[in-house]
Short mmCIF file of C-alpha atoms and ligand atoms in Angstrom, two decimals:
data_model
loop_
_atom_site.label_atom_id
_atom_site.label_comp_id
_atom_site.label_asym_id
_atom_site.label_seq_id
_atom_site.Cartn_x
_atom_site.Cartn_y
_atom_site.Cartn_z
CA MET A 98 -3.33 -13.21 10.31
CA ASN A 99 -6.55 -14.16 13.15
CA LYS A 100 -7.71 -11.25 14.94
CA GLU A 101 -5.02 -11.55 17.97
CA GLU A 102 -2.00 -10.91 16.11
CA LEU A 103 -3.82 -7.99 14.68
CA GLN A 104 -4.79 -6.17 18.06
CA ALA A 105 -0.51 -7.23 18.58
CA LEU A 106 0.39 -4.80 15.51
CA VAL A 107 -2.13 -2.85 16.40
CA ARG A 108 -0.10 -2.08 20.21
CA ASP A 109 2.51 -2.35 18.31
CA LYS A 110 2.49 0.09 15.75
CA LEU A 111 0.44 2.43 16.14
CA LYS A 112 1.23 2.69 19.80
CA ASP A 113 -0.63 4.81 21.73
CA TYR A 114 -1.76 7.12 18.72
CA PRO A 115 -5.76 6.85 18.29
CA PHE A 116 -7.29 5.14 15.16
CA ILE A 117 -9.85 7.04 13.66
CA VAL A 118 -12.17 5.30 11.21
CA VAL A 119 -13.44 7.93 9.26
CA SER A 120 -16.69 7.37 6.75
CA ASN A 121 -20.14 7.83 5.93
CA ARG A 122 -22.19 5.05 6.25
CA GLU A 123 -22.50 3.61 10.19
CA PRO A 124 -21.50 0.82 11.91
CA TYR A 125 -25.00 0.39 13.77
CA ILE A 126 -27.59 2.58 12.81
CA HIS A 127 -30.50 2.67 15.63
CA SER A 128 -33.69 2.77 15.22
CA TRP A 129 -37.83 3.83 16.21
CA VAL A 130 -40.05 0.25 15.89
CA GLY A 131 -43.81 1.49 17.58
CA GLU A 132 -42.58 2.15 21.68
CA GLU A 133 -38.96 0.54 20.91
CA ILE A 134 -35.67 0.84 20.38
CA ARG A 135 -34.02 -1.11 17.96
CA CYS A 136 -30.45 -1.06 16.42
CA LEU A 137 -29.93 -2.45 12.89
CA ARG A 138 -26.88 -3.40 10.54
CA PRO A 139 -26.96 -1.53 7.05
CA ALA A 140 -26.22 -3.49 3.77
CA SER A 141 -22.93 -1.99 3.28
CA GLY A 142 -20.08 -4.39 2.14
CA LEU A 143 -17.77 -1.35 3.90
CA THR A 144 -19.07 -1.29 7.50
CA MET A 145 -19.41 -5.18 7.74
CA ALA A 146 -15.91 -5.44 6.35
CA LEU A 147 -14.51 -1.91 9.13
CA ASP A 148 -16.44 -3.68 12.22
CA PRO A 149 -14.33 -6.30 12.87
CA VAL A 150 -11.06 -4.06 12.53
CA MET A 151 -13.03 -1.84 14.84
CA GLN A 152 -13.74 -4.38 17.18
CA ALA A 153 -10.77 -5.48 17.47
CA CYS A 154 -8.66 -2.26 17.00
CA GLY A 155 -9.81 0.25 18.99
CA GLY A 156 -10.38 3.62 18.53
CA THR A 157 -13.62 6.02 17.26
CA TRP A 158 -15.23 5.37 14.57
CA ILE A 159 -16.70 8.54 12.71
CA ALA A 160 -19.95 8.49 10.96
CA HIS A 161 -22.88 10.11 9.23
CA GLY A 162 -26.27 9.19 12.41
CA SER A 163 -29.14 8.40 10.23
CA GLY A 164 -30.95 6.51 12.22
CA ASP A 165 -34.54 8.33 13.77
CA ALA A 166 -33.43 6.86 16.36
CA ASP A 167 -30.11 7.51 17.18
CA PRO A 168 -30.25 11.10 18.64
CA ASP A 169 -31.93 9.39 21.53
CA VAL A 170 -28.95 7.35 22.47
CA VAL A 171 -25.92 8.53 21.97
CA ASP A 172 -24.12 11.10 24.39
CA LYS A 173 -23.87 14.60 24.81
CA ASP A 174 -20.58 14.54 21.21
CA GLY A 175 -23.39 12.21 19.57
CA ARG A 176 -21.21 9.05 21.23
CA ILE A 177 -21.80 5.71 22.16
CA SER A 178 -20.15 2.97 22.44
CA VAL A 179 -20.90 -0.17 20.33
CA PRO A 180 -21.62 -2.65 19.33
CA THR A 181 -23.57 -2.00 22.68
CA GLU A 182 -23.62 -5.37 24.63
CA ALA A 183 -20.37 -6.29 24.03
CA PRO A 184 -18.64 -2.12 23.94
CA ARG A 185 -15.07 -2.28 21.76
CA TYR A 186 -15.48 1.25 20.51
CA THR A 187 -16.83 4.68 20.36
CA LEU A 188 -19.20 5.73 17.67
CA LYS A 189 -19.60 9.54 17.19
CA ARG A 190 -22.14 10.64 15.11
CA VAL A 191 -22.50 13.40 13.12
CA TRP A 192 -25.47 15.22 11.61
CA LEU A 193 -26.90 16.37 9.07
CA SER A 194 -29.70 18.43 7.69
CA LYS A 195 -32.57 17.09 5.60
CA LYS A 196 -30.64 19.61 2.80
CA GLU A 197 -27.11 18.78 3.51
CA GLU A 198 -28.13 14.64 2.98
CA ALA A 199 -29.68 15.74 -0.44
CA GLY A 200 -26.91 18.18 -2.02
CA TYR A 201 -23.33 15.57 -0.23
CA TYR A 202 -24.86 11.87 -0.68
CA ASP A 203 -28.35 12.06 -2.29
CA GLY A 204 -27.35 14.89 -5.05
CA PHE A 205 -22.35 14.11 -5.52
CA SER A 206 -21.81 11.15 -3.77
CA ASN A 207 -24.43 8.85 -5.28
CA GLN A 208 -25.61 11.39 -8.61
CA ALA A 209 -22.34 12.14 -9.74
CA LEU A 210 -18.89 10.37 -8.12
CA TRP A 211 -20.76 7.02 -8.53
CA PRO A 212 -22.37 6.66 -12.07
CA LEU A 213 -19.06 7.98 -12.65
CA CYS A 214 -16.79 5.35 -11.45
CA HIS A 215 -19.13 2.43 -11.87
CA ILE A 216 -19.45 2.19 -15.90
CA VAL A 217 -23.14 1.24 -16.00
CA TYR A 218 -23.91 3.80 -18.73
CA ILE A 219 -25.69 5.73 -16.35
CA LYS A 220 -25.25 9.39 -16.98
CA PRO A 221 -23.10 10.98 -13.75
CA ILE A 222 -25.33 14.17 -12.50
CA PHE A 223 -23.23 17.24 -11.72
CA ARG A 224 -24.84 20.04 -10.42
CA GLN A 225 -22.55 23.37 -8.48
CA GLN A 226 -24.85 23.10 -5.69
CA ASP A 227 -24.42 19.58 -4.33
CA TRP A 228 -20.99 19.97 -5.06
CA GLU A 229 -21.01 23.25 -3.07
CA THR A 230 -23.39 21.19 -0.27
CA TYR A 231 -20.58 18.33 -0.75
CA ASN A 232 -17.20 20.40 0.49
CA GLU A 233 -19.74 21.65 3.33
CA VAL A 234 -20.17 18.74 4.32
CA ASN A 235 -17.11 17.16 4.05
CA ARG A 236 -15.94 20.16 6.71
CA ARG A 237 -17.92 19.08 9.08
CA PHE A 238 -16.52 15.63 8.88
CA ALA A 239 -13.15 17.40 9.00
CA ASP A 240 -14.72 19.70 12.25
CA ALA A 241 -15.61 16.33 13.70
CA VAL A 242 -12.25 14.89 13.40
CA TYR A 243 -10.56 17.72 15.14
CA ALA A 244 -13.14 17.53 17.96
CA GLU A 245 -11.69 14.22 18.17
CA ILE A 246 -7.79 14.32 18.09
CA GLY A 247 -7.62 18.75 18.35
CA GLU A 248 -3.47 19.09 17.55
CA LYS A 249 -2.17 15.87 18.49
CA GLY A 250 -0.55 13.32 16.50
CA ALA A 251 -3.19 10.66 15.20
CA PHE A 252 -3.97 8.27 12.71
CA VAL A 253 -7.22 8.98 10.47
CA PHE A 254 -8.60 6.69 7.95
CA ILE A 255 -10.87 7.42 6.20
CA GLN A 256 -13.15 5.98 4.00
CA ASP A 257 -14.80 6.02 -0.13
CA TYR A 258 -16.10 8.25 -2.51
CA HIS A 259 -18.55 10.69 0.61
CA LEU A 260 -15.46 11.83 1.48
CA ALA A 261 -13.02 12.60 -1.37
CA LEU A 262 -11.58 15.95 0.17
CA LEU A 263 -11.59 15.11 4.03
CA ALA A 264 -8.09 15.11 4.07
CA LYS A 265 -6.78 18.08 3.33
CA MET A 266 -9.33 19.47 5.72
CA ILE A 267 -7.79 17.48 8.28
CA LYS A 268 -4.46 18.30 7.16
CA GLU A 269 -4.47 21.92 7.05
CA ARG A 270 -6.18 21.99 10.76
CA CYS A 271 -4.66 19.40 12.23
CA PRO A 272 -1.58 19.23 11.17
CA ASN A 273 0.44 15.77 12.87
CA VAL A 274 -2.08 13.93 11.26
CA ILE A 275 -0.95 11.18 9.01
CA THR A 276 -4.52 9.80 6.92
CA ALA A 277 -4.91 6.78 5.28
CA GLN A 278 -7.38 6.58 2.79
CA PHE A 279 -9.64 4.05 0.94
CA TRP A 280 -11.11 3.78 -1.98
CA HIS A 281 -14.22 0.75 -1.06
CA ILE A 282 -15.55 1.85 -5.71
CA PRO A 283 -13.63 0.94 -8.87
CA TRP A 284 -11.84 4.23 -9.97
CA PRO A 285 -12.42 4.51 -13.68
CA ASN A 286 -9.85 5.26 -16.46
CA TYR A 287 -8.73 8.41 -17.31
CA GLU A 288 -11.00 9.15 -20.22
CA ALA A 289 -13.93 8.57 -17.86
CA PHE A 290 -12.96 10.32 -14.93
CA ARG A 291 -12.07 14.05 -16.85
CA ILE A 292 -16.46 14.40 -17.48
CA CYS A 293 -15.78 15.71 -14.46
CA PRO A 294 -15.86 18.95 -13.52
CA TRP A 295 -14.02 19.34 -10.65
CA GLN A 296 -11.96 16.46 -11.26
CA GLU A 297 -9.11 19.15 -10.28
CA GLU A 298 -10.31 20.17 -7.48
CA ILE A 299 -11.36 16.18 -6.46
CA LEU A 300 -8.09 14.84 -7.05
CA ASP A 301 -6.31 17.41 -4.57
CA GLY A 302 -8.68 16.39 -1.89
CA LEU A 303 -7.09 13.08 -2.61
CA LEU A 304 -4.15 13.76 -3.14
CA ALA A 305 -3.02 14.96 1.00
CA ASN A 306 -3.83 11.62 2.12
CA ASP A 307 -0.15 9.81 2.81
CA LEU A 308 -1.55 6.50 1.50
CA ILE A 309 -4.81 5.94 -0.37
CA GLY A 310 -6.13 1.90 -0.79
CA PHE A 311 -7.50 0.56 -4.17
CA HIS A 312 -8.54 -3.28 -4.03
CA THR A 313 -7.01 -4.18 -8.26
CA LEU A 314 -3.66 -3.56 -8.96
CA TYR A 315 -6.06 -2.93 -12.21
CA HIS A 316 -7.63 0.48 -10.55
CA CYS A 317 -4.30 1.99 -9.09
CA ASN A 318 -3.26 2.81 -12.08
CA ASN A 319 -5.99 4.03 -13.40
CA PHE A 320 -5.74 6.35 -10.07
CA LEU A 321 -2.11 6.67 -11.19
CA GLU A 322 -2.44 7.82 -14.73
CA THR A 323 -5.29 10.44 -13.84
CA VAL A 324 -3.40 12.17 -11.64
CA ASP A 325 -1.19 12.56 -13.60
CA ARG A 326 -3.25 13.36 -16.71
CA THR A 327 -5.13 15.98 -14.91
CA LEU A 328 -2.24 18.18 -12.35
CA GLU A 329 0.95 18.98 -12.05
CA CYS A 330 3.14 16.44 -9.78
CA ARG A 331 5.57 13.28 -10.14
CA ILE A 332 5.17 10.37 -10.29
CA GLU A 333 7.17 7.56 -9.30
CA ARG A 334 5.93 4.43 -10.33
CA GLU A 335 8.15 1.52 -9.01
CA LYS A 336 6.99 2.93 -5.87
CA HIS A 337 3.65 3.30 -6.67
CA ALA A 338 3.74 7.48 -4.98
CA ILE A 339 2.41 10.58 -6.59
CA VAL A 340 4.76 13.80 -5.41
CA ARG A 341 3.11 16.85 -5.97
CA GLY A 342 4.18 19.91 -3.16
CA GLY A 343 6.90 18.12 -1.28
CA HIS A 344 4.07 15.12 -0.20
CA SER A 345 5.19 11.68 -0.99
CA THR A 346 1.30 9.86 -1.59
CA TRP A 347 1.00 5.99 -1.94
CA VAL A 348 -1.24 4.17 -3.61
CA GLN A 349 -1.69 0.47 -3.28
CA ALA A 350 -3.89 -2.55 -3.97
CA PHE A 351 -5.15 -3.94 -1.08
CA PRO A 352 -8.47 -5.57 -1.88
CA ILE A 353 -10.86 -6.51 0.40
CA SER A 354 -12.56 -8.90 2.59
CA VAL A 355 -14.58 -10.61 5.88
CA ASP A 356 -14.60 -11.48 8.15
CA PHE A 357 -13.67 -15.45 7.05
CA ALA A 358 -13.99 -17.07 10.50
CA GLU A 359 -16.68 -15.64 12.28
CA ILE A 360 -19.04 -15.65 9.20
CA SER A 361 -17.87 -19.86 8.73
CA ALA A 362 -18.78 -20.45 13.00
CA ARG A 363 -21.61 -18.22 12.64
CA SER A 364 -23.31 -20.49 9.65
CA GLY A 365 -23.13 -23.18 12.35
CA ARG A 366 -25.42 -22.67 15.13
CA GLU A 367 -28.18 -22.60 16.34
CA GLU A 368 -29.65 -20.12 15.50
CA VAL A 369 -28.98 -20.12 11.50
CA THR A 370 -30.28 -23.74 11.13
CA LYS A 371 -33.75 -22.10 12.79
CA GLU A 372 -33.56 -19.66 10.38
CA VAL A 373 -33.10 -21.97 7.82
CA ASP A 374 -35.83 -23.98 9.02
CA ARG A 375 -38.39 -21.22 9.47
CA LEU A 376 -37.80 -19.85 5.71
CA ARG A 377 -38.20 -23.37 4.94
CA HIS A 378 -41.91 -23.38 6.27
CA GLU A 379 -42.70 -19.43 5.96
CA TYR A 380 -41.82 -20.03 1.56
CA ASN A 381 -42.54 -24.04 1.07
CA LEU A 382 -38.38 -23.99 -0.66
CA ARG A 383 -38.74 -27.14 -1.14
CA GLN A 384 -37.02 -27.68 -4.26
CA GLU A 385 -34.65 -29.65 -5.53
CA PHE A 386 -32.02 -27.02 -6.18
CA ILE A 387 -32.12 -23.16 -4.34
CA GLY A 388 -30.33 -20.29 -5.93
CA ILE A 389 -30.11 -17.05 -4.49
CA GLY A 390 -28.95 -13.48 -4.83
CA ILE A 391 -28.70 -10.88 -1.85
CA ASP A 392 -27.82 -7.38 -3.06
CA ARG A 393 -28.69 -4.06 -2.38
CA LEU A 394 -31.42 -2.50 -4.81
CA ASP A 395 -28.21 -0.64 -7.10
CA TYR A 396 -28.28 -0.68 -11.26
CA THR A 397 -24.61 -2.25 -10.58
CA LYS A 398 -25.05 -5.19 -9.26
CA GLY A 399 -27.14 -6.80 -12.72
CA ILE A 400 -30.64 -7.57 -11.15
CA VAL A 401 -31.94 -7.15 -14.33
CA GLU A 402 -30.03 -9.47 -16.16
CA ARG A 403 -30.21 -12.48 -13.54
CA PHE A 404 -33.17 -12.53 -13.54
CA LYS A 405 -33.36 -12.95 -17.74
CA ALA A 406 -30.94 -15.49 -17.23
CA ILE A 407 -33.51 -17.87 -14.98
CA ASP A 408 -36.31 -17.39 -17.88
CA LEU A 409 -34.19 -18.04 -20.64
CA PHE A 410 -32.44 -20.41 -18.62
CA LEU A 411 -36.00 -22.35 -17.61
CA SER A 412 -37.06 -21.75 -21.21
CA ARG A 413 -33.94 -23.72 -22.01
CA ASN A 414 -34.49 -26.72 -19.76
CA PRO A 415 -38.00 -27.54 -19.19
CA ARG A 416 -37.39 -29.52 -16.97
CA TYR A 417 -36.60 -28.15 -14.30
CA GLU A 418 -40.09 -26.18 -13.67
CA GLY A 419 -41.06 -27.07 -9.93
CA ARG A 420 -37.22 -28.24 -8.38
CA PHE A 421 -36.27 -24.93 -9.11
CA THR A 422 -35.84 -20.77 -6.84
CA PHE A 423 -33.92 -18.66 -6.82
CA VAL A 424 -34.93 -16.21 -3.59
CA GLN A 425 -33.02 -12.92 -3.93
CA ALA A 426 -32.80 -10.90 -0.60
CA ALA A 427 -32.75 -7.07 -2.39
CA GLU A 428 -32.43 -4.42 0.04
CA PRO A 429 -33.95 -0.88 -0.59
CA SER A 430 -31.27 1.38 -1.48
CA ARG A 431 -30.97 5.72 -1.78
CA THR A 432 -34.89 5.36 -2.15
CA HIS A 433 -34.59 9.05 -2.79
CA VAL A 434 -32.65 8.99 -5.75
CA ASP A 435 -34.82 8.42 -8.99
CA GLU A 436 -32.63 5.75 -10.67
CA TYR A 437 -33.01 3.72 -8.29
CA LYS A 438 -36.86 4.62 -8.00
CA LYS A 439 -36.67 3.46 -11.58
CA LEU A 440 -34.36 -0.17 -10.80
CA ASN A 441 -37.04 -0.71 -8.28
CA GLU A 442 -40.16 -0.53 -10.34
CA GLU A 443 -38.44 -2.16 -13.44
CA ILE A 444 -37.58 -5.36 -11.06
CA ASP A 445 -40.87 -5.69 -9.42
CA GLU A 446 -42.53 -5.36 -12.88
CA LEU A 447 -39.69 -8.10 -14.34
CA VAL A 448 -39.95 -10.44 -11.23
CA GLU A 449 -44.09 -10.03 -11.55
CA GLU A 450 -44.26 -10.94 -15.34
CA ILE A 451 -42.19 -13.94 -15.09
CA ASN A 452 -44.04 -15.34 -12.60
CA TRP A 453 -46.89 -14.84 -14.06
CA ARG A 454 -46.35 -16.79 -17.22
CA ARG A 455 -44.53 -19.69 -15.63
CA TRP A 456 -46.71 -20.54 -12.38
CA ARG A 457 -47.28 -23.51 -11.07
CA SER A 458 -49.75 -24.29 -8.33
CA ARG A 459 -47.92 -23.08 -5.15
CA TRP A 460 -45.20 -23.02 -7.24
CA LYS A 461 -42.98 -20.33 -9.19
CA PRO A 462 -39.00 -19.48 -10.26
CA ILE A 463 -38.35 -16.36 -8.77
CA LEU A 464 -39.63 -15.72 -4.85
CA TYR A 465 -38.14 -11.21 -4.82
CA ILE A 466 -38.00 -10.41 -1.11
CA LYS A 467 -37.10 -6.68 0.19
CA GLU A 468 -36.42 -6.07 3.14
CA HIS A 469 -33.82 -5.54 5.57
CA PHE A 470 -32.07 -9.13 6.71
CA THR A 471 -30.26 -9.31 9.65
CA PRO A 472 -26.52 -11.56 9.65
CA PHE A 473 -28.63 -14.93 10.20
CA THR A 474 -31.40 -14.35 7.33
CA LEU A 475 -28.31 -14.26 5.07
CA SER A 476 -25.75 -17.27 7.56
CA ALA A 477 -29.51 -19.49 6.84
CA LEU A 478 -30.15 -18.26 3.20
CA GLN A 479 -26.43 -18.86 1.64
CA ARG A 480 -26.52 -21.62 4.57
CA LEU A 481 -29.82 -23.05 2.37
CA ALA A 482 -28.25 -22.69 -1.19
CA SER A 483 -26.91 -24.83 -3.96
CA PHE A 484 -25.41 -22.30 -5.85
CA CYS A 485 -25.36 -17.68 -5.60
CA ILE A 486 -25.02 -15.51 -9.10
CA VAL A 487 -23.40 -12.01 -8.14
CA SER A 488 -23.96 -10.87 -11.57
CA SER A 489 -23.30 -7.46 -10.79
CA LEU A 490 -21.75 -5.63 -14.23
CA HIS A 491 -19.27 -3.44 -12.17
CA ASP A 492 -17.33 -4.42 -8.54
CA GLY A 493 -15.17 -2.76 -6.51
CA MET A 494 -14.94 -5.83 -4.88
CA ASN A 495 -19.10 -7.27 -3.67
CA LEU A 496 -18.35 -8.87 -0.40
CA VAL A 497 -21.69 -10.79 -0.98
CA ALA A 498 -19.12 -12.77 -2.61
CA LYS A 499 -16.68 -14.03 -0.26
CA GLU A 500 -19.67 -14.28 2.64
CA PHE A 501 -21.38 -16.66 0.30
CA VAL A 502 -17.53 -18.67 0.19
CA SER A 503 -17.63 -17.80 4.35
CA SER A 504 -20.41 -19.21 5.35
CA ARG A 505 -20.36 -23.07 3.62
CA ALA A 506 -18.18 -24.93 6.29
CA ASP A 507 -20.52 -27.77 4.30
CA GLY A 508 -18.21 -27.64 2.20
CA ASP A 509 -19.98 -27.85 -1.13
CA GLY A 510 -22.42 -24.62 -3.36
CA VAL A 511 -21.22 -23.13 -6.98
CA LEU A 512 -20.44 -19.73 -6.94
CA ILE A 513 -21.02 -17.79 -10.23
CA LEU A 514 -19.12 -14.70 -10.26
CA SER A 515 -19.42 -11.85 -12.76
CA ARG A 516 -15.79 -10.80 -14.55
CA PHE A 517 -16.19 -7.68 -13.49
CA THR A 518 -16.09 -7.24 -9.99
CA GLY A 519 -12.59 -6.79 -7.83
CA ALA A 520 -13.59 -10.52 -6.79
CA ALA A 521 -13.07 -11.76 -9.68
CA ARG A 522 -10.03 -11.82 -10.01
CA GLU A 523 -9.30 -13.55 -6.85
CA LEU A 524 -12.35 -15.83 -6.81
CA THR A 525 -11.10 -18.00 -9.86
CA ASP A 526 -12.29 -21.63 -8.54
CA ALA A 527 -16.01 -19.62 -8.85
CA LEU A 528 -18.45 -20.11 -12.66
CA PRO A 529 -17.41 -16.70 -14.05
CA VAL A 530 -19.29 -15.07 -16.69
CA ASN A 531 -19.90 -11.85 -18.39
CA PRO A 532 -22.92 -10.06 -16.74
CA TYR A 533 -24.31 -8.17 -20.12
CA SER A 534 -24.63 -11.69 -21.53
CA VAL A 535 -27.96 -13.18 -20.25
CA ASP A 536 -27.25 -16.40 -22.22
CA ASP A 537 -23.71 -16.71 -20.44
CA ILE A 538 -25.32 -16.29 -16.46
CA ALA A 539 -28.11 -18.50 -18.48
CA LYS A 540 -25.29 -21.48 -19.65
CA ALA A 541 -23.91 -21.11 -15.38
CA ILE A 542 -26.63 -21.55 -14.18
CA LYS A 543 -27.00 -25.38 -16.18
CA ALA A 544 -23.29 -26.02 -15.12
CA ALA A 545 -24.48 -25.21 -11.10
CA VAL A 546 -27.63 -27.51 -11.36
CA ILE A 547 -26.19 -30.74 -13.12
CA MET A 548 -21.96 -29.94 -11.34
CA SER A 549 -20.86 -32.79 -9.49
CA LYS A 550 -20.66 -33.01 -5.99
CA LYS A 551 -16.94 -33.92 -6.58
CA GLU A 552 -16.70 -30.69 -8.36
CA ARG A 553 -18.33 -28.24 -5.99
CA ARG A 554 -16.22 -29.84 -2.73
CA THR A 555 -12.38 -29.71 -4.97
CA ARG A 556 -13.99 -25.90 -6.41
CA MET A 557 -15.32 -24.26 -2.59
CA SER A 558 -12.21 -26.25 -0.41
CA ALA A 559 -9.97 -23.71 -2.84
CA LEU A 560 -12.43 -20.32 -2.96
CA ARG A 561 -12.60 -21.31 1.12
CA ALA A 562 -9.16 -21.74 1.63
CA THR A 563 -8.66 -18.18 -0.55
CA VAL A 564 -11.29 -16.04 1.41
CA GLN A 565 -9.59 -18.16 4.82
CA GLU A 566 -5.91 -16.26 3.54
CA ASN A 567 -6.54 -13.33 2.85
CA ASN A 568 -9.62 -12.29 5.45
CA ILE A 569 -11.09 -8.68 6.32
CA TYR A 570 -7.68 -9.04 9.26
CA SER A 571 -5.28 -9.29 6.69
CA TRP A 572 -6.01 -6.77 4.95
CA ALA A 573 -6.25 -4.73 7.94
CA ASN A 574 -2.89 -5.67 8.53
CA ASN A 575 -1.52 -4.44 5.60
CA ILE A 576 -2.68 -1.38 6.04
CA ILE A 577 -1.87 -0.36 9.45
CA SER A 578 1.96 -1.93 8.51
CA GLU A 579 2.18 0.18 5.99
CA ILE A 580 0.61 3.70 6.88
CA ALA A 581 2.81 2.70 10.86
CA LYS A 582 5.52 3.44 8.59
CA PHE A 583 5.19 7.07 7.96
CA GLN A 584 5.98 10.11 10.06
CA PHE A 585 4.62 11.76 12.32
CA PRO A 586 5.09 15.43 10.62
CA GLU A 587 7.08 16.70 14.23
CA GLY A 588 9.07 13.68 14.09
C1 G6P B 836 -21.47 1.15 -1.51
C2 G6P B 836 -19.90 1.75 -0.94
C3 G6P B 836 -19.77 2.26 0.43
C4 G6P B 836 -21.59 2.10 1.17
C5 G6P B 836 -22.53 1.19 0.58
C6 G6P B 836 -23.51 1.44 0.73
O1 G6P B 836 -20.69 -0.97 -0.53
O2 G6P B 836 -19.05 1.18 -1.70
O3 G6P B 836 -19.97 2.90 1.25
O4 G6P B 836 -21.67 2.03 2.80
O5 G6P B 836 -22.24 0.94 -0.63
O6 G6P B 836 -25.08 1.62 0.97
P1 G6P B 836 -25.37 2.68 1.57
O7 G6P B 836 -25.41 4.64 0.15
O8 G6P B 836 -26.27 2.88 2.07
O9 G6P B 836 -23.98 3.13 2.22
#
């Protein structure tokens, strides 16, 4: 499936009904840099995946306006056409106060739901005040949807754990909508989920949707089990549906992906070649083996385990000292949350200690770059790499793995991939690791550096075929085809 086929499908299936996407994170952020306004792309798998879909389908994307220059570039209703250089759809921004952001985003979304759904042994924090703010902010998003569509028929596609109550709130006010929600993070088992004091309200909010999507069948089954054991309802297992109060919600797996064709083509562009040269020169990246990691600075990503594994690999294989550098591109994330502040400090100290112990002349084993990266720089890093490590302790999908594969149009490069990512189920030609085992990662690094060119090419070719086949347009096609099957309540 490609962009043009998706466009034809949307014209055919969604007809003239408005298509609205709602998420917390916006796909384009406007920021002041000195006297100038710059447009940045956030480090979010969700927005990177959905932007090409919206560019193909058109419609309106409603999201939190989080950039300091965001209010300066929109019209009086908070709208702007994006991408600004060649507009394809409308971004409508919802404004939140600092207090709302603290309770809804830093609080309930990222200190309660995020650690609740990612089993990495960080205790969720449930504060009554955060929960109340989360409710209020979900209502603010519902108001924004209502302002867009009123009582007309429309398809509303809700994203992620920030907006678990939204479908119910929308349906109370807009009776003629069909809503689907995609949960981009794992859904834990019942035992883990039931510690949430508002489990019933969250499930009740989600079940107002006509369709709920997860990355894997395993997460779908966890969700069905959680609902079955928490609420009065009927589960139709063969159909993967939940029937409650006369309303059915279909629950299905849709493994998300990336724009394979675009990323693959980008990696060969002149700008990327120039960026490869700049990086080599600026950071003295001339070693025989370059490993890379690209992540938000998040405790689910297993960055500490990865660095310890690099240290262990060098202890066991000293002949690689000076011949191998690991480049970690880390994008600061959720910086007001304590666990993220702690992680930031822990990683700084660990890198400093490993590099201090091992440096020689101009060489050090880990090049740790903590900043915001453009898509060109990321493509350049991916092209430079002998191997890429994705060592998430738990991850719904992990699109860095799929981006790395897409960017290797040269057919080379090795992917080391945590077994605990959704991507591991599809990318079976990667080198699988248990990221909790530093030893396992160290052995995979060794396997990557000694792998023959023939084996690297065979594996990469299989990985590329998988991502090319199940690309972001196939993902959108599968979901849109499902939502188009629902009848609008008014017939
Ligand atoms: C995960 C979530 C997304 C989120 C992204 C970045 O991928 O599923 O919803 O956008 O992380 O996190 P942030 O908090 O910066 O939006």
